[in-house]
Amino acid sequence: MSQISPMKTDGSPRFRQIVEHLKQDIAEGVLPAHSALPSERAVAELYGVSRMTARRALEAMEAEGLAYSKQRKGRFVSPKRLKYDISNMVSFVADAQSGGTDLEIELVSRGKAKADRSLAPALAVTVGEELLEYTRLFRIKGHATFIETEYVIASRFPDLLTRDLRQSTTRLLEQHYRTSARSGDIVIRMRALQADEARLLGLAPHHAAIELEQVIRDKSGEAFCFGRQVWRGELAEFSAKAIVNG
Amino acid sequence: MSQISPMKTDGSPRFRQIVEHLKQDIAEGVLPAHSALPSERAVAELYGVSRMTARRALEAMEAEGLAYSKQRKGRFVSPKRLKYDISNMVSFVADAQSGGTDLEIELVSRGKAKADRSLAPALAVTVGEELLEYTRLFRIKGHATFIETEYVIASRFPDLLTRDLRQSTTRLLEQHYRTSARSGDIVIRMRALQADEARLLGLAPHHAAIELEQVIRDKSGEAFCFGRQVWRGELAEFSAKAIVNG
DNA sequence: AAACCACACTGGTATATACCAAGAGATGGT
DNA sequence: ACCATCTCTTGGTATATACCAGTGTGGTTT
């Protein structure tokens, strides 16, 4: 951390000035990725402001994606964004691992579920159809980055839940069930984290996030998997290819 | 607005309880889309909390995309999300207008620019190449929804800036320059609004937003337009199609 | 060496208060 | 009828203070 300046009167709000100062420290490498930012109380003292003002500054850092907070541990500098090509259905997991990304998968839960009114149309099954459901937490370089919940049609993938789900499911389904992904429909939106998601990602609730839903289809065009990923929005960007109509 | 309840001690923070109460009013239609939420001071009095707590509640509504604020005018209920299919390059404008969406375009600025280090590679030109640049603000049902800045190669589209830019540029370029979009490369990311963007959208700065960048190519695969859209993230969702590798 | 507990420190919540600047509407003078 | 001004309301910024609930550390006890 570089030293403070008085900078009383430059027009912009005090908390903005603090944000700019912290940004500078990050840009100059004084504060590298994943290093701790000064605490709310430390910022208050360093810059001679009240704790609420220090808090506003640090919350602005979060809102701008420059920092993330771990509950009651402190705030840390965000790393560079991860790129994710959504047009190419080759599994994100397989792709990342072959690209050398340090990716860990933690199985959070698994079980049976029944298709409800929102899932049934996506998978083209009747409401009440038995599904398998599993939720996994993905860490990149040890940092929780996104949560994925997938739903597959139970009758089509017997014993899936007894297998090791800490790997690419694309690969798993290919090897054991001769089902491979051919196309998908994807929806991306911004929304706030729910309490349980925030807990898994180690973030404060209500934090803005990116939700990515995808329906995965086989070569006959039949949907066999519905997945919902919740990403720490400041950590990723999504690329796609577009082609004129059809 | 329905009446308040004491709900002192249900475990969750006081401001959360207020959020839930307001959510309920929205879900029940007591507060329709674009209607005003009670002001910070009104919430404070209605629920018997301090203004700072009322503020936290209303800010949480914003963070969750349920409300938006107009600077110093008040907070309002967000409308339903707009769907935007990014896989189909048919112009958003043409598509929306044919679909009956009430869409207005305001030209914010236009002028010449030179390709810098970030634009030049995207458009496959040399740094310093002359470009035309224009920024437009898009309103849907009268509400500012996104800002778009497009850059095109000047030599290829003479007099473009003298034409009426309050229409689909896809159509404009087709009719006058026999250039039509065939494919595109798109990147979507979440980021915070900059001050000038916030002003145009009538929102508070630092608000989370969706940035959508696209490089548009003609039938020979040559890039002729680079566009950057900044969307109010809570107002839209983006769909895409994916196909296994290639 | 392992288990435990106390303490310091973190962010999270909350109150009360104060002043500013921008927007909206009423008021009043021309 | 028009325009300027005054006033009220709004969110935006800021201070000072208080207590709570997890986290991690270090020292003490077993």
Coordinates of C-alpha atoms (C1' of nucleotides) in Angstrom, one line a residue:
Chain A
M1 CA 0.0 0.0 0.0
S2 CA 1.3 3.4 -0.9
Q3 CA 1.0 6.3 1.4
I4 CA -2.1 8.4 1.7
S5 CA -2.6 11.9 0.4
P6 CA -5.0 14.6 1.9
M7 CA -6.8 15.2 -1.4
K8 CA -9.6 17.0 0.4
T9 CA -11.2 19.0 -2.4
D10 CA -11.0 17.6 -5.9
G11 CA -14.8 17.6 -6.4
S12 CA -15.5 13.9 -6.4
P13 CA -16.8 12.2 -3.3
R14 CA -14.3 11.2 -0.7
F15 CA -15.0 7.5 -1.1
R16 CA -14.5 7.7 -4.9
Q17 CA -11.0 9.2 -4.3
I18 CA -10.2 6.3 -2.0
V19 CA -11.4 3.9 -4.7
E20 CA -9.2 5.5 -7.3
H21 CA -6.2 5.3 -4.9
L22 CA -6.8 1.6 -4.3
K23 CA -7.2 1.0 -8.0
Q24 CA -3.9 2.6 -8.6
D25 CA -2.2 0.4 -6.1
I26 CA -3.7 -2.6 -7.9
A27 CA -2.7 -1.4 -11.4
E28 CA 0.8 -0.7 -10.2
G29 CA 1.1 -4.2 -8.7
V30 CA 1.5 -3.0 -5.2
L31 CA -1.6 -5.1 -4.5
P32 CA -1.3 -8.3 -6.5
A33 CA -4.3 -10.6 -7.3
H34 CA -5.7 -12.3 -4.2
S35 CA -3.8 -10.2 -1.8
A36 CA -5.7 -8.6 1.0
L37 CA -7.0 -5.0 0.8
P38 CA -6.8 -3.0 3.9
S39 CA -9.8 -3.6 6.2
E40 CA -12.6 -1.2 6.6
R41 CA -11.1 0.1 9.9
A42 CA -7.7 0.3 8.3
V43 CA -9.0 2.3 5.4
A44 CA -10.9 4.6 7.7
E45 CA -7.7 5.4 9.7
L46 CA -5.4 5.5 6.7
Y47 CA -7.5 8.0 4.8
G48 CA -9.0 9.8 7.8
V49 CA -12.6 9.0 7.2
S50 CA -15.3 7.3 9.1
R51 CA -15.7 3.6 8.9
M52 CA -19.0 3.9 6.9
T53 CA -17.2 5.9 4.2
A54 CA -14.3 3.4 4.1
R55 CA -17.0 0.7 3.8
R56 CA -18.6 2.5 0.8
A57 CA -15.2 2.7 -0.9
L58 CA -14.5 -1.0 -0.4
E59 CA -18.0 -1.9 -1.5
A60 CA -17.5 0.1 -4.6
M61 CA -14.3 -1.9 -5.3
E62 CA -16.4 -5.0 -5.1
A63 CA -19.2 -3.6 -7.3
E64 CA -16.7 -2.8 -9.9
G65 CA -15.3 -6.3 -9.8
L66 CA -11.9 -5.2 -8.6
A67 CA -12.2 -6.9 -5.3
Y68 CA -14.1 -9.7 -3.7
S69 CA -14.9 -10.3 0.0
K70 CA -14.8 -13.4 2.0
Q71 CA -17.2 -13.2 4.9
R72 CA -15.6 -11.8 8.0
K73 CA -12.1 -12.6 6.6
G74 CA -11.5 -9.5 4.6
R75 CA -11.5 -8.2 1.0
F76 CA -9.1 -9.4 -1.6
V77 CA -7.9 -8.3 -5.1
S78 CA -9.8 -10.0 -7.9
P79 CA -7.7 -11.9 -10.5
K80 CA -7.9 -11.5 -14.2
R81 CA -11.1 -12.6 -16.0
L82 CA -11.4 -16.2 -17.2
K83 CA -12.7 -16.6 -20.8
Y84 CA -15.4 -19.1 -21.6
D85 CA -16.4 -19.8 -25.1
I86 CA -20.1 -20.8 -25.0
S87 CA -20.5 -21.5 -28.7
N88 CA -18.2 -24.4 -28.5
M89 CA -20.0 -27.1 -26.6
V90 CA -16.8 -29.0 -25.8
S91 CA -17.1 -29.3 -22.0
F92 CA -15.8 -26.4 -20.1
V93 CA -14.1 -28.8 -17.7
A94 CA -12.3 -30.9 -20.4
D95 CA -11.3 -27.7 -22.1
A96 CA -10.0 -26.0 -19.1
Q97 CA -8.1 -29.0 -17.9
S98 CA -6.4 -29.6 -21.3
G99 CA -5.6 -25.9 -21.3
G100 CA -3.7 -26.3 -18.1
T101 CA -6.1 -24.4 -15.9
D102 CA -5.9 -25.5 -12.3
L103 CA -9.5 -26.6 -11.8
E104 CA -10.9 -28.5 -8.8
I105 CA -14.4 -29.8 -8.6
E106 CA -16.2 -30.4 -5.3
L107 CA -19.5 -32.4 -5.2
V108 CA -21.9 -30.4 -3.1
S109 CA -24.9 -32.6 -3.3
R110 CA -26.6 -35.2 -5.5
G111 CA -30.0 -36.9 -5.5
K112 CA -33.2 -37.6 -7.3
A113 CA -35.6 -34.9 -8.4
K114 CA -38.8 -34.7 -10.3
A115 CA -39.3 -32.5 -13.3
D116 CA -41.3 -29.4 -12.3
R117 CA -43.0 -27.0 -14.6
S118 CA -39.8 -25.1 -15.3
L119 CA -37.6 -28.1 -16.0
A120 CA -40.1 -30.3 -17.9
P121 CA -40.4 -28.2 -21.0
A122 CA -36.6 -27.6 -21.3
L123 CA -36.0 -31.4 -21.2
A124 CA -39.1 -32.2 -23.2
V125 CA -40.4 -34.6 -20.6
T126 CA -43.7 -34.6 -18.6
V127 CA -44.0 -32.9 -15.3
G128 CA -43.1 -35.5 -12.6
E129 CA -40.6 -37.4 -14.7
E130 CA -37.8 -38.7 -12.6
L131 CA -34.5 -36.8 -12.9
L132 CA -31.1 -37.0 -11.4
E133 CA -29.7 -33.8 -9.9
Y134 CA -26.2 -32.9 -8.7
T135 CA -24.6 -29.7 -7.7
R136 CA -20.9 -29.1 -8.0
L137 CA -18.6 -26.3 -6.9
F138 CA -15.7 -25.3 -9.2
R139 CA -12.6 -23.8 -7.9
I140 CA -9.9 -22.3 -10.1
K141 CA -6.5 -22.0 -8.6
G142 CA -8.2 -22.8 -5.3
H143 CA -10.8 -20.0 -5.6
A144 CA -14.5 -20.8 -5.7
T145 CA -15.6 -19.5 -9.1
F146 CA -18.9 -21.0 -10.1
I147 CA -21.6 -23.4 -9.0
E148 CA -23.2 -25.8 -11.4
T149 CA -26.4 -27.8 -10.9
E150 CA -27.3 -30.3 -13.6
Y151 CA -30.4 -32.3 -14.2
V152 CA -30.5 -35.4 -16.4
I153 CA -33.2 -37.8 -17.2
A154 CA -32.9 -40.7 -14.7
S155 CA -34.0 -43.5 -16.9
R156 CA -31.4 -42.7 -19.5
F157 CA -28.4 -42.6 -17.2
P158 CA -28.7 -45.4 -14.6
D159 CA -26.2 -45.4 -11.7
L160 CA -24.8 -42.0 -12.8
L161 CA -24.9 -40.7 -9.2
T162 CA -22.7 -43.6 -8.0
R163 CA -19.9 -42.6 -10.4
D164 CA -17.2 -40.0 -9.6
L165 CA -18.8 -36.7 -10.5
R166 CA -15.7 -34.7 -9.9
Q167 CA -14.9 -34.8 -13.6
S168 CA -16.2 -33.7 -16.9
T169 CA -19.8 -35.0 -17.2
T170 CA -19.5 -34.7 -21.0
R171 CA -16.8 -37.3 -20.8
L172 CA -18.7 -39.4 -18.3
L173 CA -21.8 -39.6 -20.4
E174 CA -19.9 -40.4 -23.5
Q175 CA -17.9 -43.2 -22.0
H176 CA -20.6 -44.9 -20.0
Y177 CA -23.8 -44.1 -21.8
R178 CA -22.7 -43.4 -25.4
T179 CA -24.5 -40.0 -25.2
S180 CA -22.6 -37.1 -26.6
A181 CA -23.5 -33.4 -26.7
R182 CA -24.1 -32.0 -30.1
S183 CA -25.9 -28.7 -29.6
G184 CA -27.2 -26.5 -26.9
D185 CA -29.4 -23.6 -26.1
I186 CA -27.9 -21.1 -23.7
V187 CA -29.3 -18.2 -21.7
I188 CA -27.2 -15.7 -19.9
R189 CA -28.5 -13.2 -17.4
M190 CA -27.3 -11.1 -14.5
R191 CA -28.9 -11.6 -11.2
A192 CA -28.1 -11.5 -7.4
L193 CA -26.7 -14.4 -5.5
Q194 CA -29.0 -16.3 -3.2
A195 CA -28.0 -17.0 0.3
D196 CA -26.9 -20.6 -0.2
E197 CA -25.0 -19.8 -3.4
A198 CA -23.2 -16.9 -1.7
R199 CA -22.2 -19.2 1.1
L200 CA -20.7 -21.8 -1.3
L201 CA -18.8 -19.1 -3.2
G202 CA -17.7 -17.5 0.1
L203 CA -19.3 -14.2 -0.9
A204 CA -21.8 -11.8 0.7
P205 CA -25.4 -12.5 -0.3
H206 CA -27.1 -10.2 -2.9
H207 CA -23.8 -10.0 -4.8
A208 CA -24.4 -9.6 -8.5
A209 CA -23.6 -12.7 -10.5
I210 CA -24.0 -14.2 -13.9
E211 CA -26.4 -17.1 -14.4
L212 CA -25.9 -19.3 -17.4
E213 CA -28.5 -21.9 -18.2
Q214 CA -28.0 -24.5 -20.9
V215 CA -30.1 -27.3 -22.4
I216 CA -27.8 -29.9 -23.9
R217 CA -28.9 -32.0 -26.9
D218 CA -27.6 -35.2 -28.5
K219 CA -27.2 -35.8 -32.3
S220 CA -30.9 -36.5 -32.7
G221 CA -31.7 -33.1 -31.2
E222 CA -33.1 -34.6 -28.1
A223 CA -32.4 -32.7 -24.8
F224 CA -30.8 -34.9 -22.2
C225 CA -29.3 -32.4 -19.7
F226 CA -30.3 -29.1 -18.2
G227 CA -27.6 -27.2 -16.4
R228 CA -27.5 -24.0 -14.5
Q229 CA -24.2 -22.3 -13.7
V230 CA -23.9 -19.4 -11.3
W231 CA -20.6 -17.5 -11.9
R232 CA -18.9 -14.8 -9.9
G233 CA -19.6 -12.2 -12.5
E234 CA -16.4 -10.2 -12.1
L235 CA -14.3 -13.3 -12.7
A236 CA -15.4 -14.4 -16.1
E237 CA -16.4 -13.3 -19.6
F238 CA -18.3 -15.3 -22.1
S239 CA -17.7 -15.4 -25.9
A240 CA -19.9 -16.7 -28.6
K241 CA -20.2 -16.8 -32.4
A242 CA -23.2 -15.6 -34.2
I243 CA -24.4 -16.3 -37.8
V244 CA -27.0 -14.6 -39.8
N245 CA -30.5 -16.1 -39.3
G246 CA -31.7 -19.4 -40.6
Chain B
M1 CA -48.3 -0.5 -0.6
S2 CA -49.6 -2.9 2.0
Q3 CA -49.4 -2.2 5.6
I4 CA -46.3 -2.8 7.7
S5 CA -45.9 -5.5 10.3
P6 CA -43.7 -5.3 13.4
M7 CA -41.6 -8.5 12.6
K8 CA -38.9 -7.6 15.1
T9 CA -37.3 -11.0 15.7
D10 CA -37.4 -13.5 12.9
G11 CA -33.6 -13.9 12.7
S12 CA -32.9 -12.3 9.4
P13 CA -31.6 -8.7 9.3
R14 CA -34.2 -6.0 9.5
F15 CA -33.4 -4.6 6.1
R16 CA -33.8 -8.1 4.6
Q17 CA -37.3 -8.3 6.1
I18 CA -38.2 -5.0 4.4
V19 CA -36.9 -6.3 1.1
E20 CA -39.0 -9.4 1.4
H21 CA -42.1 -7.2 2.2
L22 CA -41.5 -5.0 -0.8
K23 CA -40.9 -8.1 -3.0
Q24 CA -44.2 -9.4 -1.9
D25 CA -45.9 -6.1 -2.9
I26 CA -44.4 -6.4 -6.3
A27 CA -45.3 -10.1 -6.8
E28 CA -48.9 -9.4 -5.8
G29 CA -49.1 -6.5 -8.2
V30 CA -49.6 -3.9 -5.5
L31 CA -46.6 -2.2 -7.1
P32 CA -46.7 -2.6 -10.9
A33 CA -43.7 -2.2 -13.2
H34 CA -42.3 1.3 -13.3
S35 CA -44.3 2.5 -10.3
A36 CA -42.5 4.3 -7.6
L37 CA -41.2 2.5 -4.5
P38 CA -41.5 4.4 -1.2
S39 CA -38.7 6.8 -0.7
E40 CA -35.8 6.2 1.7
R41 CA -37.4 8.4 4.3
A42 CA -40.9 6.9 3.7
V43 CA -39.5 3.4 4.2
A44 CA -37.7 4.5 7.3
E45 CA -40.9 5.8 8.8
L46 CA -43.2 3.0 7.5
Y47 CA -41.1 0.3 9.0
G48 CA -39.7 2.2 12.0
V49 CA -36.0 2.0 11.0
S50 CA -33.3 4.6 10.5
R51 CA -32.9 6.1 7.1
M52 CA -29.6 4.2 6.5
T53 CA -31.3 0.9 7.1
A54 CA -34.1 1.9 4.8
R55 CA -31.5 2.8 2.2
R56 CA -29.8 -0.6 2.6
A57 CA -33.1 -2.3 1.9
L58 CA -33.8 -0.2 -1.2
E59 CA -30.2 -0.7 -2.5
A60 CA -30.7 -4.5 -2.1
M61 CA -33.8 -4.2 -4.2
E62 CA -31.6 -2.6 -6.9
A63 CA -28.9 -5.1 -6.5
E64 CA -31.3 -7.9 -7.0
G65 CA -32.7 -6.3 -10.2
L66 CA -36.1 -5.7 -8.7
A67 CA -35.9 -2.0 -8.8
Y68 CA -33.9 0.8 -10.4
S69 CA -33.3 4.3 -9.4
K70 CA -33.4 7.5 -11.2
Q71 CA -31.0 10.0 -9.7
R72 CA -32.7 12.1 -7.1
K73 CA -36.1 11.2 -8.4
G74 CA -36.8 8.0 -6.6
R75 CA -36.7 4.2 -7.1
F76 CA -39.0 2.3 -9.4
V77 CA -40.1 -1.3 -10.0
S78 CA -38.2 -3.0 -12.7
P79 CA -40.2 -4.4 -15.7
K80 CA -39.8 -8.0 -17.0
R81 CA -36.6 -8.9 -18.7
L82 CA -36.2 -8.5 -22.4
K83 CA -34.9 -11.4 -24.4
Y84 CA -32.1 -11.0 -26.9
D85 CA -30.9 -13.8 -29.1
I86 CA -27.3 -13.1 -29.8
S87 CA -26.8 -16.2 -32.1
N88 CA -29.0 -14.7 -34.7
M89 CA -27.2 -11.7 -36.2
V90 CA -30.4 -10.2 -37.6
S91 CA -30.2 -6.8 -36.1
F92 CA -31.6 -6.3 -32.7
V93 CA -33.3 -3.2 -33.8
A94 CA -35.0 -4.6 -36.9
D95 CA -36.0 -7.7 -34.9
A96 CA -37.4 -5.7 -32.0
Q97 CA -39.3 -3.4 -34.3
S98 CA -40.8 -6.1 -36.3
G99 CA -41.8 -7.9 -33.1
G100 CA -43.7 -4.8 -32.0
T101 CA -41.4 -3.7 -29.3
D102 CA -41.7 0.1 -28.7
L103 CA -38.1 1.1 -29.3
E104 CA -36.7 4.6 -29.6
I105 CA -33.2 5.5 -30.7
E106 CA -31.5 8.7 -29.7
L107 CA -28.2 9.7 -31.3
V108 CA -25.9 10.7 -28.5
S109 CA -22.8 11.6 -30.4
R110 CA -21.0 10.9 -33.7
G111 CA -17.7 11.7 -35.1
K112 CA -14.4 10.5 -36.4
A113 CA -11.9 8.4 -34.5
K114 CA -8.7 6.6 -35.0
A115 CA -8.2 2.9 -34.5
D116 CA -6.3 2.4 -31.2
R117 CA -4.5 -0.6 -29.9
S118 CA -7.7 -2.2 -28.7
L119 CA -9.9 -1.5 -31.8
A120 CA -7.3 -2.2 -34.5
P121 CA -7.0 -5.9 -34.0
A122 CA -10.7 -6.4 -33.8
L123 CA -11.3 -4.7 -37.1
A124 CA -8.1 -6.0 -38.7
V125 CA -6.8 -2.6 -39.5
T126 CA -3.6 -0.8 -38.6
V127 CA -3.4 1.5 -35.6
G128 CA -4.3 5.0 -36.7
E129 CA -6.7 3.9 -39.4
E130 CA -9.6 6.3 -39.7
L131 CA -12.9 5.1 -38.2
L132 CA -16.4 6.5 -37.8
E133 CA -17.9 6.4 -34.4
Y134 CA -21.4 7.0 -33.1
T135 CA -23.1 6.4 -29.8
R136 CA -26.8 5.8 -29.5
L137 CA -29.1 5.4 -26.6
F138 CA -31.9 2.9 -26.9
R139 CA -35.2 3.3 -25.0
I140 CA -37.8 0.6 -24.7
K141 CA -41.3 1.8 -23.8
G142 CA -39.7 5.1 -23.0
H143 CA -37.1 3.7 -20.6
A144 CA -33.4 3.9 -21.3
T145 CA -32.2 0.3 -21.6
F146 CA -28.9 0.2 -23.3
I147 CA -26.2 2.3 -24.9
E148 CA -24.4 1.3 -28.1
T149 CA -21.2 2.7 -29.5
E150 CA -20.2 1.4 -33.0
Y151 CA -17.0 1.9 -34.9
V152 CA -16.9 1.3 -38.7
I153 CA -14.0 1.7 -41.1
A154 CA -14.4 5.2 -42.6
S155 CA -13.1 4.5 -46.1
R156 CA -15.7 1.8 -46.5
F157 CA -18.8 3.8 -45.5
P158 CA -18.5 7.4 -46.9
D159 CA -21.1 9.9 -45.6
L160 CA -22.5 7.4 -43.1
L161 CA -22.5 10.0 -40.4
T162 CA -24.7 12.3 -42.5
R163 CA -27.5 9.7 -42.7
D164 CA -30.2 9.2 -40.1
L165 CA -28.6 7.0 -37.5
R166 CA -31.8 6.5 -35.6
Q167 CA -32.6 3.3 -37.3
S168 CA -31.1 -0.2 -37.7
T169 CA -27.6 0.2 -39.0
T170 CA -27.7 -3.3 -40.4
R171 CA -30.4 -2.1 -42.8
L172 CA -28.6 1.2 -43.4
L173 CA -25.3 -0.5 -44.4
E174 CA -27.2 -3.0 -46.6
Q175 CA -29.2 -0.4 -48.5
H176 CA -26.5 2.2 -49.1
Y177 CA -23.2 0.3 -49.1
R178 CA -24.2 -3.2 -50.1
T179 CA -22.5 -4.6 -47.0
S180 CA -24.4 -7.2 -45.0
A181 CA -23.6 -8.9 -41.7
R182 CA -22.9 -12.6 -42.0
S183 CA -21.2 -13.6 -38.8
G184 CA -20.0 -12.1 -35.6
D185 CA -17.8 -12.7 -32.6
I186 CA -19.4 -11.7 -29.3
V187 CA -18.1 -11.3 -25.8
I188 CA -20.4 -10.8 -22.8
R189 CA -19.2 -9.7 -19.4
M190 CA -20.5 -8.1 -16.3
R191 CA -19.0 -4.8 -15.2
A192 CA -19.8 -1.5 -13.4
L193 CA -21.3 1.5 -15.2
Q194 CA -19.0 4.4 -15.8
A195 CA -20.1 7.9 -14.8
D196 CA -21.1 9.0 -18.3
E197 CA -22.9 5.7 -19.1
A198 CA -24.8 6.0 -15.8
R199 CA -25.9 9.5 -16.6
L200 CA -27.3 8.4 -20.0
L201 CA -29.1 5.5 -18.5
G202 CA -30.4 7.7 -15.6
L203 CA -28.8 5.4 -13.1
A204 CA -26.4 5.7 -10.2
P205 CA -22.7 5.2 -11.2
H206 CA -21.1 1.9 -10.2
H207 CA -24.3 0.1 -11.0
A208 CA -23.6 -3.4 -12.3
A209 CA -24.2 -3.8 -16.0
I210 CA -23.8 -6.2 -18.9
E211 CA -21.3 -5.3 -21.6
L212 CA -21.7 -6.9 -24.9
E213 CA -19.0 -6.5 -27.5
Q214 CA -19.4 -7.7 -31.1
V215 CA -17.3 -7.8 -34.2
I216 CA -19.4 -8.0 -37.3
R217 CA -18.1 -9.6 -40.4
D218 CA -19.4 -9.7 -44.0
K219 CA -19.7 -12.7 -46.3
S220 CA -16.0 -12.8 -47.0
G221 CA -15.3 -12.9 -43.2
E222 CA -13.9 -9.4 -43.2
A223 CA -14.7 -7.4 -40.0
F224 CA -16.4 -4.1 -40.8
C225 CA -18.0 -3.0 -37.5
F226 CA -17.1 -3.2 -33.9
G227 CA -19.9 -2.5 -31.5
R228 CA -20.1 -2.2 -27.7
Q229 CA -23.4 -2.3 -25.9
V230 CA -23.9 -1.5 -22.3
W231 CA -27.1 -2.9 -20.9
R232 CA -28.9 -2.4 -17.7
G233 CA -28.2 -5.9 -16.5
E234 CA -31.4 -6.5 -14.7
L235 CA -33.5 -5.7 -17.8
A236 CA -32.2 -8.2 -20.2
E237 CA -31.2 -11.8 -20.8
F238 CA -29.2 -13.1 -23.7
S239 CA -29.7 -16.4 -25.4
A240 CA -27.4 -18.3 -27.8
K241 CA -27.0 -21.5 -29.6
A242 CA -24.0 -23.7 -29.3
I243 CA -22.7 -26.5 -31.5
V244 CA -20.1 -29.0 -30.7
N245 CA -16.6 -27.9 -31.8
G246 CA -15.4 -27.7 -35.4
Chain C
dA1 C1' 2.0 -33.0 21.0
dA2 C1' -2.7 -32.1 21.0
dA3 C1' -6.7 -29.8 22.8
dC4 C1' -8.6 -25.9 24.4
dC5 C1' -9.9 -21.2 25.3
dA6 C1' -9.4 -16.2 25.3
dC7 C1' -8.6 -12.3 22.6
dA8 C1' -8.0 -9.4 18.6
dC9 C1' -9.8 -8.5 14.3
dT10 C1' -12.9 -9.0 10.4
dG11 C1' -17.2 -7.7 8.1
dG12 C1' -22.5 -7.1 9.1
dT13 C1' -26.1 -4.6 11.1
dA14 C1' -28.1 -0.7 13.0
dT15 C1' -29.1 4.1 15.1
dA16 C1' -29.1 9.2 14.8
dT17 C1' -27.7 13.1 12.7
dA18 C1' -26.3 16.6 9.2
dC19 C1' -25.7 18.9 5.0
dC20 C1' -25.7 19.0 -0.3
dA21 C1' -27.6 19.1 -5.0
dA22 C1' -31.0 18.0 -8.3
dG23 C1' -35.7 17.5 -9.7
dA24 C1' -40.8 18.8 -9.4
dG25 C1' -44.4 21.5 -8.5
dA26 C1' -46.5 25.7 -6.6
dT27 C1' -46.3 30.5 -6.3
dG28 C1' -46.1 35.0 -7.9
dG29 C1' -44.7 38.7 -10.8
dT30 C1' -44.5 40.4 -15.5
Chain D
dA1 C1' -49.8 33.1 -21.0
dC2 C1' -45.1 33.0 -19.6
dC3 C1' -41.1 32.7 -16.9
dA4 C1' -38.4 33.2 -12.7
dT5 C1' -38.1 31.9 -8.0
dC6 C1' -39.2 29.6 -3.8
dT7 C1' -40.0 25.4 -1.4
dC8 C1' -40.4 20.5 -0.7
dT9 C1' -38.9 15.9 -1.7
dT10 C1' -35.5 13.0 -3.4
dG11 C1' -31.3 10.5 -3.3
dG12 C1' -26.0 11.2 -2.2
dT13 C1' -22.5 11.8 1.0
dA14 C1' -20.6 11.9 5.4
dT15 C1' -19.7 11.5 10.6
dA16 C1' -19.7 9.1 15.1
dT17 C1' -21.1 5.3 17.6
dA18 C1' -22.5 0.7 19.1
dC19 C1' -23.0 -4.2 19.3
dC20 C1' -23.0 -8.9 17.0
dA21 C1' -21.0 -13.1 14.9
dG22 C1' -17.7 -15.5 12.6
dT23 C1' -12.2 -16.3 11.9
dG24 C1' -7.7 -16.9 13.1
dT25 C1' -3.9 -16.6 16.3
dG26 C1' -1.3 -17.4 20.1
dG27 C1' -0.8 -18.9 24.6
dT28 C1' -2.1 -22.1 28.2
dT29 C1' -3.6 -26.3 29.8
dT30 C1' -4.0 -31.2 29.5

